[in-house]
Short mmCIF file of C-alpha atoms and ligand atoms in Angstrom, two decimals:
data_model
loop_
_atom_site.label_atom_id
_atom_site.label_comp_id
_atom_site.label_asym_id
_atom_site.label_seq_id
_atom_site.Cartn_x
_atom_site.Cartn_y
_atom_site.Cartn_z
CA MET A 6 0.00 0.00 0.00
CA ALA A 7 1.57 3.22 -1.12
CA GLY A 8 1.79 6.62 0.44
CA SER A 9 2.16 8.08 3.87
CA ALA A 10 -0.59 7.72 6.40
CA ALA A 11 -1.50 11.40 6.37
CA GLU A 12 -2.02 11.55 2.61
CA PRO A 13 -5.72 12.27 2.07
CA ILE A 14 -7.72 9.30 0.84
CA GLY A 15 -11.31 9.23 -0.27
CA ALA A 16 -13.89 6.67 -1.26
CA ILE A 17 -17.56 6.08 -1.79
CA ALA A 18 -18.65 4.39 1.39
CA SER A 19 -22.23 3.52 0.48
CA ALA A 20 -23.27 0.44 -1.47
CA PRO A 21 -23.75 0.70 -5.24
CA GLY A 22 -27.21 1.40 -6.61
CA SER A 23 -29.75 4.02 -5.70
CA ALA A 24 -30.54 4.58 -2.07
CA GLY A 25 -31.71 7.32 0.25
CA ARG A 26 -28.18 8.59 0.66
CA GLY A 27 -24.81 8.24 -0.94
CA VAL A 28 -21.89 8.56 1.43
CA LEU A 29 -18.38 9.76 0.59
CA ARG A 30 -15.59 9.50 3.09
CA LEU A 31 -12.35 11.43 3.27
CA SER A 32 -9.51 10.89 5.70
CA GLY A 33 -6.14 12.58 6.14
CA ALA A 34 -4.52 15.84 7.11
CA LYS A 35 -6.04 17.74 4.17
CA ALA A 36 -9.58 16.38 4.52
CA GLY A 37 -10.70 19.71 5.99
CA SER A 38 -9.13 21.91 3.35
CA ILE A 39 -10.45 19.76 0.50
CA GLY A 40 -13.88 20.00 2.08
CA ALA A 41 -13.60 23.76 2.46
CA GLN A 42 -12.62 24.06 -1.18
CA LEU A 43 -15.64 22.13 -2.44
CA LEU A 44 -18.28 23.01 0.11
CA ASN A 45 -19.57 26.23 1.34
CA TRP A 46 -18.12 25.41 4.74
CA SER A 47 -15.13 25.86 7.01
CA PRO A 48 -13.57 23.26 9.30
CA GLU A 49 -13.09 26.05 11.86
CA ILE A 50 -16.72 25.56 12.80
CA GLY A 51 -15.60 22.50 14.72
CA ARG A 52 -16.59 18.91 15.13
CA GLY A 53 -20.13 17.91 14.23
CA THR A 54 -22.69 17.88 11.47
CA PHE A 55 -23.41 20.67 9.03
CA GLU A 56 -25.42 21.45 5.94
CA ALA A 57 -23.65 22.74 2.89
CA THR A 58 -23.68 22.89 -0.87
CA LEU A 59 -21.28 20.85 -2.91
CA ASP A 60 -20.17 23.16 -5.65
CA GLY A 61 -17.76 22.34 -8.44
CA GLY A 62 -17.84 22.07 -12.23
CA ASP A 63 -21.40 21.45 -13.33
CA LEU A 64 -22.29 19.99 -9.97
CA ASN A 65 -24.33 21.88 -7.45
CA LEU A 66 -25.78 19.64 -4.78
CA PRO A 67 -27.22 19.96 -1.31
CA ALA A 68 -25.00 18.01 1.05
CA TRP A 69 -24.99 17.04 4.65
CA GLY A 70 -21.58 16.76 6.26
CA LEU A 71 -20.04 15.16 9.27
CA TRP A 72 -16.73 16.64 10.42
CA MET A 73 -14.59 14.61 12.79
CA PRO A 74 -11.17 16.17 13.28
CA GLY A 75 -8.48 13.73 14.46
CA PRO A 76 -7.74 12.10 16.77
CA ARG A 77 -11.40 11.67 17.71
CA SER A 78 -12.27 9.83 14.53
CA PHE A 79 -12.23 6.26 13.28
CA THR A 80 -8.83 6.62 11.60
CA ARG A 81 -7.56 9.11 14.21
CA GLU A 82 -6.96 11.45 11.27
CA ASP A 83 -9.20 14.29 10.18
CA VAL A 84 -12.28 12.65 8.70
CA LEU A 85 -14.96 14.31 6.61
CA GLU A 86 -18.05 12.38 5.62
CA LEU A 87 -20.36 13.74 2.99
CA HIS A 88 -23.92 12.55 2.62
CA LEU A 89 -25.45 13.27 -0.77
CA PRO A 90 -28.67 12.26 -2.48
CA GLY A 91 -28.19 8.52 -3.12
CA ASN A 92 -27.85 8.63 -6.86
CA ARG A 93 -24.91 6.65 -8.13
CA TYR A 94 -24.15 9.04 -10.97
CA LEU A 95 -24.09 12.13 -8.74
CA VAL A 96 -22.07 10.36 -6.09
CA SER A 97 -19.44 9.28 -8.64
CA LYS A 98 -19.22 12.82 -9.98
CA ALA A 99 -18.74 14.19 -6.49
CA MET A 100 -16.06 11.56 -5.88
CA ALA A 101 -14.26 12.66 -9.05
CA LEU A 102 -14.30 16.24 -7.75
CA ILE A 103 -12.76 15.17 -4.48
CA LEU A 104 -10.06 13.23 -6.28
CA ARG A 105 -9.30 16.24 -8.45
CA SER A 106 -8.91 18.33 -5.30
CA GLY A 107 -5.97 16.30 -4.13
CA ALA A 108 -7.24 13.15 -2.48
CA ARG A 109 -6.28 9.71 -3.69
CA LEU A 110 -8.79 6.88 -4.07
CA ALA A 111 -8.58 4.68 -0.99
CA GLU A 112 -7.58 1.08 -1.43
CA PRO A 113 -9.83 -1.65 -0.05
CA GLY A 114 -9.74 -1.59 3.74
CA GLU A 115 -7.46 1.43 3.84
CA PHE A 116 -9.58 3.38 6.33
CA THR A 117 -9.53 0.44 8.72
CA ARG A 118 -5.84 -0.07 8.06
CA ARG A 119 -5.16 3.51 9.08
CA ALA A 120 -7.25 3.04 12.19
CA PHE A 121 -5.04 0.06 12.94
CA LEU A 122 -1.75 1.84 12.14
CA ASN A 123 -2.76 4.79 14.28
CA GLY A 124 -3.46 2.55 17.23
CA ARG A 125 -7.22 2.93 17.14
CA LEU A 126 -7.80 -0.80 16.72
CA ASP A 127 -5.70 -3.88 17.18
CA LEU A 128 -5.60 -6.40 14.40
CA THR A 129 -8.12 -8.81 15.92
CA ARG A 130 -10.65 -5.98 16.10
CA ALA A 131 -9.92 -4.94 12.53
CA GLU A 132 -10.53 -8.55 11.54
CA GLY A 133 -13.76 -8.37 13.48
CA ILE A 134 -14.90 -5.48 11.29
CA LEU A 135 -14.05 -7.46 8.19
CA ALA A 136 -15.86 -10.54 9.44
CA LEU A 137 -18.87 -8.41 10.34
CA VAL A 138 -19.02 -6.79 6.90
CA GLN A 139 -18.84 -10.22 5.30
CA ALA A 140 -21.15 -12.00 7.73
CA GLN A 141 -24.10 -13.64 6.06
CA SER A 142 -25.85 -15.36 8.91
CA ARG A 143 -26.68 -14.67 12.51
CA SER A 144 -24.03 -17.05 13.79
CA GLU A 145 -21.37 -15.37 11.65
CA ARG A 146 -22.48 -12.02 12.95
CA ARG A 147 -22.10 -13.23 16.49
CA ALA A 148 -18.60 -14.60 15.86
CA ALA A 149 -17.56 -11.35 14.21
CA THR A 150 -18.96 -9.28 17.03
CA ALA A 151 -16.97 -11.34 19.51
CA LEU A 152 -13.81 -10.56 17.57
CA LEU A 153 -14.73 -6.92 17.25
CA PHE A 154 -15.33 -6.46 20.92
CA GLY A 155 -12.02 -7.95 21.79
CA GLY A 156 -12.81 -11.49 22.88
CA LEU A 157 -9.40 -12.72 21.81
CA GLN A 158 -7.53 -9.54 22.55
CA GLU A 159 -8.65 -9.65 26.17
CA ARG A 160 -7.27 -13.15 26.56
CA LEU A 161 -4.05 -12.27 24.81
CA GLY A 162 -3.51 -9.20 26.94
CA SER A 163 -3.20 -11.08 30.20
CA LEU A 164 -1.28 -13.89 28.55
CA ARG A 165 1.27 -11.47 27.19
CA THR A 166 1.64 -9.78 30.56
CA GLY A 167 2.32 -13.19 32.10
CA VAL A 168 4.98 -14.07 29.52
CA ASP A 169 6.59 -10.64 29.83
CA SER A 170 6.83 -10.70 33.58
CA LEU A 171 8.27 -14.21 33.59
CA ARG A 172 10.89 -13.05 31.13
CA ALA A 173 11.63 -9.96 33.18
CA LEU A 174 12.17 -12.17 36.22
CA CYS A 175 14.48 -14.48 34.27
CA GLU A 176 16.45 -11.53 32.92
CA ALA A 177 16.69 -9.84 36.32
CA SER A 178 18.00 -13.05 37.83
CA LEU A 179 20.82 -13.07 35.27
CA ASP A 180 22.47 -10.16 37.03
CA PHE A 181 23.05 -12.27 40.05
CA ASP A 182 25.71 -14.81 40.85
CA GLU A 183 26.12 -17.38 38.09
CA SER A 184 26.14 -20.38 40.40
CA ASP A 185 22.78 -19.24 41.61
CA THR A 186 19.58 -19.75 39.57
CA GLY A 187 18.78 -16.20 40.55
CA HIS A 188 17.12 -14.34 43.33
CA VAL A 189 13.64 -15.55 42.37
CA PRO A 190 13.08 -19.11 43.53
CA VAL A 191 12.60 -21.55 40.65
CA PRO A 192 9.29 -22.90 42.03
CA ASP A 193 7.87 -19.41 41.68
CA LEU A 194 9.03 -19.21 38.08
CA LEU A 195 7.53 -22.64 37.39
CA HIS A 196 4.28 -21.58 38.96
CA ARG A 197 4.09 -18.64 36.57
CA LEU A 198 5.00 -20.86 33.65
CA HIS A 199 2.17 -23.20 34.53
CA ALA A 200 -0.33 -20.33 34.47
CA ILE A 201 0.94 -19.29 31.03
CA GLU A 202 0.61 -22.82 29.70
CA GLU A 203 -2.97 -23.02 30.89
CA GLN A 204 -4.02 -19.69 29.43
CA LEU A 205 -2.37 -20.49 26.16
CA ALA A 206 -4.14 -23.85 25.93
CA GLU A 207 -7.43 -22.15 26.67
CA ALA A 208 -6.97 -19.44 24.03
CA LEU A 209 -5.95 -22.08 21.53
CA SER A 210 -8.93 -24.31 22.13
CA TRP A 211 -11.21 -21.30 21.79
CA GLU A 212 -9.72 -20.39 18.43
CA ILE A 213 -9.67 -24.00 17.23
CA ARG A 214 -13.36 -24.23 17.92
CA ARG A 215 -13.96 -21.15 15.78
CA GLU A 216 -11.75 -22.47 13.04
CA GLY A 217 -13.16 -25.99 13.03
CA PRO A 218 -15.32 -27.18 10.18
CA ARG A 219 -18.82 -25.93 10.57
CA PRO A 220 -21.42 -28.69 10.69
CA GLU A 221 -23.87 -29.09 7.85
CA PRO A 222 -26.24 -26.19 7.33
CA LEU A 223 -29.04 -26.19 9.85
CA VAL A 224 -32.60 -26.10 8.56
CA VAL A 225 -35.23 -25.62 11.23
CA LEU A 226 -38.92 -26.53 11.07
CA ALA A 227 -41.07 -24.00 12.87
CA GLY A 228 -44.75 -23.26 13.04
CA ALA A 229 -47.86 -23.48 15.17
CA PRO A 230 -48.75 -26.73 16.94
CA ASN A 231 -50.28 -29.26 14.53
CA ALA A 232 -48.96 -27.46 11.48
CA GLY A 233 -47.43 -30.80 10.49
CA LYS A 234 -43.78 -30.19 11.39
CA SER A 235 -43.08 -33.56 12.98
CA THR A 236 -44.81 -35.49 10.20
CA LEU A 237 -42.74 -33.56 7.67
CA PHE A 238 -39.58 -34.15 9.70
CA ASN A 239 -40.21 -37.91 9.55
CA ALA A 240 -40.99 -37.82 5.85
CA LEU A 241 -37.85 -35.83 4.99
CA THR A 242 -35.33 -37.56 7.21
CA GLY A 243 -36.70 -41.11 7.08
CA SER A 244 -35.42 -41.08 10.63
CA GLU A 245 -34.74 -44.28 12.50
CA PHE A 246 -36.10 -42.50 15.55
CA PRO A 247 -39.13 -40.70 14.20
CA ALA A 248 -40.64 -37.70 15.88
CA LEU A 249 -43.89 -38.20 17.75
CA VAL A 250 -46.86 -37.19 15.65
CA GLU A 251 -50.13 -36.46 17.31
CA ASN A 252 -53.15 -34.35 16.76
CA GLN A 253 -52.54 -32.60 20.02
CA ALA A 254 -50.53 -29.49 20.84
CA GLY A 255 -47.30 -29.95 22.72
CA SER A 256 -46.36 -33.46 21.48
CA THR A 257 -42.92 -32.22 20.45
CA ARG A 258 -40.78 -30.99 23.33
CA ASP A 259 -37.11 -31.77 22.81
CA THR A 260 -35.61 -30.52 19.58
CA LEU A 261 -34.98 -33.48 17.30
CA HIS A 262 -32.26 -33.56 14.65
CA GLY A 263 -32.05 -35.69 11.55
CA ALA A 264 -30.10 -35.76 8.30
CA TRP A 265 -31.89 -34.66 5.15
CA GLN A 266 -30.16 -35.34 1.86
CA LEU A 267 -30.90 -32.71 -0.78
CA SER A 268 -29.71 -33.26 -4.33
CA LYS A 269 -26.26 -31.74 -3.71
CA VAL A 270 -25.89 -31.16 0.01
CA LEU A 271 -26.72 -32.88 3.22
CA VAL A 272 -28.42 -30.64 5.77
CA ARG A 273 -29.30 -31.06 9.41
CA LEU A 274 -33.02 -30.80 9.88
CA ALA A 275 -34.44 -29.82 13.25
CA ASP A 276 -37.98 -30.37 14.50
CA THR A 277 -38.93 -27.96 17.25
CA ALA A 278 -41.85 -27.50 19.60
CA GLY A 279 -44.79 -25.54 18.19
CA LEU A 280 -44.41 -21.76 18.34
CA GLU A 281 -45.75 -20.36 21.59
CA SER A 282 -47.66 -23.56 22.33
CA ALA A 283 -48.61 -24.10 25.94
CA ARG A 284 -46.48 -21.81 28.04
CA GLY A 285 -47.09 -21.61 31.76
CA SER A 286 -45.01 -24.23 33.48
CA GLU A 287 -41.28 -23.98 33.93
CA LEU A 288 -40.79 -27.05 31.74
CA LEU A 289 -42.82 -25.58 28.90
CA GLU A 290 -40.97 -22.26 29.18
CA GLN A 291 -37.76 -24.24 28.82
CA VAL A 292 -39.15 -26.06 25.78
CA GLN A 293 -39.85 -22.71 24.13
CA THR A 294 -36.45 -21.28 25.02
CA MET A 295 -34.78 -24.29 23.44
CA ALA A 296 -36.85 -23.99 20.30
CA GLU A 297 -36.06 -20.27 20.09
CA ALA A 298 -32.34 -20.94 20.40
CA GLU A 299 -32.58 -23.44 17.56
CA ARG A 300 -34.38 -20.92 15.34
CA GLU A 301 -31.68 -18.35 16.15
CA ARG A 302 -29.02 -20.74 14.89
CA ALA A 303 -30.85 -21.68 11.70
CA ASP A 304 -29.29 -21.11 8.30
CA CYS A 305 -32.73 -21.50 6.79
CA MET A 306 -36.17 -21.69 8.37
CA LEU A 307 -39.07 -23.76 7.13
CA CYS A 308 -42.19 -21.99 8.34
CA VAL A 309 -44.85 -24.67 8.28
CA VAL A 310 -48.39 -23.36 7.92
CA ASN A 311 -51.30 -25.79 7.88
CA ALA A 312 -53.43 -25.17 4.78
CA ALA A 313 -56.47 -26.43 6.69
CA ASP A 314 -55.96 -24.07 9.61
CA PRO A 315 -53.40 -21.38 8.78
CA VAL A 316 -51.59 -19.69 11.67
CA TRP A 317 -49.06 -17.11 10.45
CA PRO A 318 -45.67 -16.49 12.04
CA GLN A 319 -44.36 -12.99 12.73
CA PRO A 320 -42.35 -11.62 9.82
CA ASP A 321 -38.59 -11.80 10.39
CA PRO A 322 -36.54 -10.06 7.70
CA GLY A 323 -33.31 -11.12 9.38
CA GLN A 324 -33.63 -14.73 8.37
CA ILE A 325 -34.04 -16.81 5.24
CA ARG A 326 -37.49 -18.31 5.49
CA ILE A 327 -39.42 -20.61 3.23
CA LEU A 328 -43.19 -20.87 3.59
CA VAL A 329 -44.25 -24.52 3.66
CA TRP A 330 -47.96 -24.62 2.88
CA SER A 331 -48.62 -28.01 4.42
CA GLN A 332 -51.21 -30.80 4.46
CA VAL A 333 -52.48 -29.88 0.99
CA ASP A 334 -53.76 -33.47 0.54
CA ARG A 335 -56.62 -32.69 2.91
CA PRO A 336 -59.91 -32.37 1.03
CA GLY A 337 -61.23 -28.89 0.42
CA VAL A 338 -58.12 -26.91 1.37
CA GLU A 339 -56.61 -24.08 -0.68
CA THR A 340 -53.75 -25.60 -2.67
CA GLU A 341 -51.79 -22.35 -2.67
CA PRO A 342 -51.06 -19.83 0.10
CA PRO A 343 -52.67 -16.36 -0.13
CA VAL A 344 -50.68 -14.09 -2.42
CA ALA A 345 -50.53 -11.32 0.18
CA ARG A 346 -48.63 -13.57 2.58
CA ARG A 347 -46.05 -14.94 0.18
CA LEU A 348 -43.84 -11.86 0.21
CA GLU A 349 -43.15 -12.29 3.90
CA PHE A 350 -40.96 -15.28 3.08
CA SER A 351 -37.64 -14.40 1.53
CA GLY A 352 -37.02 -17.99 0.41
CA GLY A 353 -40.34 -18.33 -1.43
CA TRP A 354 -43.08 -20.89 -0.81
CA VAL A 355 -43.83 -24.54 -1.51
CA ALA A 356 -47.14 -26.38 -1.16
CA CYS A 357 -46.66 -29.88 0.12
CA SER A 358 -48.07 -32.89 1.84
CA ALA A 359 -46.11 -35.17 4.12
CA VAL A 360 -48.68 -37.89 3.55
CA ASP A 361 -48.55 -38.28 -0.24
CA ARG A 362 -45.12 -36.56 -0.50
CA LYS A 363 -46.44 -34.03 -2.98
CA GLY A 364 -44.10 -31.03 -3.15
CA VAL A 365 -41.34 -32.69 -1.14
CA SER A 366 -38.74 -32.54 -3.90
CA LEU A 367 -39.76 -28.95 -4.72
CA LEU A 368 -39.12 -28.15 -1.07
CA ALA A 369 -35.66 -29.71 -1.27
CA GLY A 370 -34.90 -27.52 -4.28
CA ALA A 371 -36.11 -24.39 -2.52
CA VAL A 372 -33.86 -25.11 0.47
CA GLU A 373 -30.90 -25.75 -1.77
CA ASP A 374 -31.48 -22.44 -3.56
CA ALA A 375 -31.82 -20.59 -0.29
CA LEU A 376 -28.57 -22.00 1.03
CA GLU A 377 -26.60 -21.37 -2.10
CA GLY A 378 -23.91 -18.76 -1.60
CA GLN A 379 -24.62 -18.78 2.12
CA ALA A 380 -22.10 -18.42 4.84
CA TRP A 381 -21.56 -22.11 5.52
CA GLN A 382 -19.79 -22.46 2.19
CA GLY A 383 -17.02 -20.05 3.06
CA ASN A 384 -16.65 -18.06 6.17
CA ALA A 385 -14.48 -15.04 6.78
CA ALA A 386 -14.36 -15.36 10.56
CA ARG A 387 -13.12 -18.93 10.20
CA GLY A 388 -10.27 -17.98 7.89
CA LEU A 389 -9.19 -15.39 10.41
CA ALA A 390 -9.19 -17.90 13.26
CA GLU A 391 -6.74 -19.98 11.25
CA ARG A 392 -4.14 -17.22 11.49
CA HIS A 393 -4.66 -16.96 15.24
CA VAL A 394 -4.33 -20.71 15.68
CA GLN A 395 -1.01 -20.75 13.84
CA ALA A 396 0.40 -17.95 15.97
CA LEU A 397 -0.87 -19.47 19.21
CA ARG A 398 0.66 -22.82 18.25
CA SER A 399 3.98 -21.15 17.65
CA ALA A 400 3.75 -19.39 21.03
CA GLN A 401 2.97 -22.76 22.55
CA GLU A 402 6.06 -24.30 20.98
CA SER A 403 8.25 -21.59 22.47
CA VAL A 404 6.63 -22.03 25.85
CA SER A 405 7.24 -25.76 25.76
CA GLU A 406 10.91 -24.99 25.03
CA VAL A 407 10.83 -22.90 28.18
CA ARG A 408 9.46 -25.85 30.12
CA THR A 409 12.16 -28.15 28.73
CA GLY A 410 14.75 -25.52 29.60
CA PHE A 411 13.68 -25.49 33.23
CA ASP A 412 13.57 -29.30 33.33
CA LEU A 413 17.13 -29.50 32.03
CA GLY A 414 18.41 -26.63 34.14
CA ALA A 415 19.23 -24.53 31.09
CA PRO A 416 20.72 -21.05 31.62
CA LEU A 417 18.14 -18.35 32.23
CA ASP A 418 19.23 -16.25 29.27
CA LEU A 419 18.28 -19.09 26.90
CA ILE A 420 14.96 -19.43 28.64
CA ALA A 421 14.40 -15.69 28.38
CA GLU A 422 15.04 -15.91 24.64
CA ASP A 423 12.33 -18.57 24.22
CA LEU A 424 9.96 -16.37 26.17
CA ARG A 425 10.75 -13.49 23.85
CA GLN A 426 9.77 -15.67 20.91
CA ALA A 427 6.47 -16.51 22.57
CA THR A 428 5.82 -12.78 23.00
CA ASP A 429 6.61 -12.19 19.32
CA ALA A 430 4.11 -14.85 18.28
CA LEU A 431 1.43 -13.26 20.48
CA ASP A 432 2.23 -9.81 19.13
CA GLY A 433 1.75 -11.15 15.63
CA ILE A 434 -1.89 -11.80 16.45
CA SER A 435 -2.66 -8.36 17.79
CA GLY A 436 -0.71 -6.77 14.96
CA ARG A 437 2.14 -5.29 17.00
CA THR A 438 4.61 -7.19 14.86
CA THR A 439 2.84 -8.35 11.77
CA ALA A 440 4.58 -8.68 8.44
CA GLU A 441 3.58 -6.12 5.82
CA ASP A 442 2.38 -8.72 3.33
CA LEU A 443 0.12 -10.28 5.91
CA LEU A 444 -1.38 -6.88 6.72
CA SER A 445 -1.99 -6.30 3.03
CA ARG A 446 -3.68 -9.66 2.73
CA ILE A 447 -5.95 -8.95 5.67
CA PHE A 448 -6.91 -5.42 4.72
CA GLY A 449 -7.12 -6.28 1.03
CA GLN A 450 -10.22 -8.35 1.78
CA PHE A 451 -12.19 -5.28 2.79
CA CYS A 452 -14.29 -3.34 0.36
CA ILE A 453 -13.27 0.11 -0.77
CA GLY A 454 -14.62 2.75 1.56
CA LYS A 455 -14.25 0.64 4.68
N1 GDP B 528 -53.58 -35.28 5.88
C1 GDP B 528 -52.45 -34.89 6.42
N2 GDP B 528 -52.31 -34.86 7.75
C2 GDP B 528 -51.13 -34.44 8.26
C3 GDP B 528 -50.06 -34.03 7.44
N3 GDP B 528 -49.03 -33.64 8.23
C4 GDP B 528 -49.45 -33.81 9.50
N4 GDP B 528 -50.71 -34.29 9.53
C5 GDP B 528 -51.49 -34.58 10.75
O1 GDP B 528 -51.60 -33.38 11.52
C6 GDP B 528 -51.47 -33.66 12.91
C7 GDP B 528 -50.32 -32.87 13.52
O2 GDP B 528 -49.10 -33.27 12.92
P1 GDP B 528 -47.69 -33.09 13.61
O3 GDP B 528 -46.69 -33.48 12.62
O4 GDP B 528 -47.63 -33.71 14.94
O5 GDP B 528 -47.69 -31.51 13.79
P2 GDP B 528 -46.66 -30.61 14.60
O6 GDP B 528 -47.34 -30.25 15.87
O7 GDP B 528 -46.49 -29.41 13.75
O8 GDP B 528 -45.42 -31.37 14.79
C8 GDP B 528 -51.26 -35.16 13.01
O9 GDP B 528 -52.51 -35.75 13.30
C9 GDP B 528 -50.78 -35.56 11.65
O10 GDP B 528 -51.12 -36.89 11.33
C10 GDP B 528 -50.25 -34.07 6.00
O11 GDP B 528 -49.40 -33.72 5.19
N5 GDP B 528 -51.47 -34.49 5.58
MG1 MG B 529 -44.43 -31.85 16.51
#
């Protein structure tokens, strides 16, 4: 990535296409003077929002600005954000004006990279932003948020302090008589080493869990009691241990899982208790909480609605949902769901019957379509965990050298050197000592304007 950090960079920060607003972002020492040149505005007014007119060439546009002089900004540099009418053509023209006024087009992730270089974020948090931008499901969003809010960094902080102080003790002891192991008793050093080993193992297992292969996509059956979820579950999974089916609310309590083979992928199908059925006792509350947790985790929801007695779920734009218009073999029922309801289901609708299996293969196709391109196929947060795992493993190797050193009575300066290597490995994760090419790879995955 070229250029000094203070060089002004600019980018369109809103998504392509027409929208309510188009956002341009500028960062760097000259952000204010470029803004003053193009807008009827002066940075002297101070931090905050302002209304102005963007004036240049044949462009004359009302604009709304947000002025955040450094260091109280995302990049810790002077940042000017311009909000314009969300028309792609106008926004591009305004961007061209900004570039002509002396800013350079930002590279992907360059704003976040500057935030990182200026100490605003450590690398794990920057990765959290990336993972969040790329997250496609609720579970990915949760993993990214954990990174963003410093889950790993918190752990690493105390681990690094432990390694550093052990090294300081080893180094301090060097100044004493050579025949002596030092003025700090070895058992104390070993006690500290043990604590480091434990924390390291814990951080590693946490990251390995994040990195590990995600199970098959989870498809969850949900709907009112008697919608036909359990019957459908049995029909789709051909389960050895079929779900209880009964014409009575509350027959399904525990969430059941089974494998459902679609034409290309295998998914995990879950049968849950009927939505909001029979609350009141502690057990039934628990049943509902479990079912809710399962729906939260779902990569795709099958909202089962009984054609003979339709009960409609609350709309939920945050999730991919397919409407399953069920039990259509029953005499006299509507064979298609009402048109007005269909739009509430982002994954479309399928009419089906678990009894004569009508619509079952259509349903499989709809699920496959809904899952295509979804997070489970490739996952940014997981790729990031891989880097952490490698670094933690290398820290662990150095720490086990330290252990061997103590066992063999090695000189303390050798032990201190191994501890220094462990610190370096940990610093690689937080970005204190991360190779330039690795930084470029990480930040290069961002979109321009981020
Ligand atoms: N005719 C017909 N009956 C069904 C169908 N699916 C479920 N049922 C019946 O509807 C009742 C409730 O089914 P169940 O699967 O337990 O519903 P759940 O509460 O949503 O799990 C049972 O009596 C089932 O036999 C179907 O596709 N066709
Ligand atoms: Mg059931």
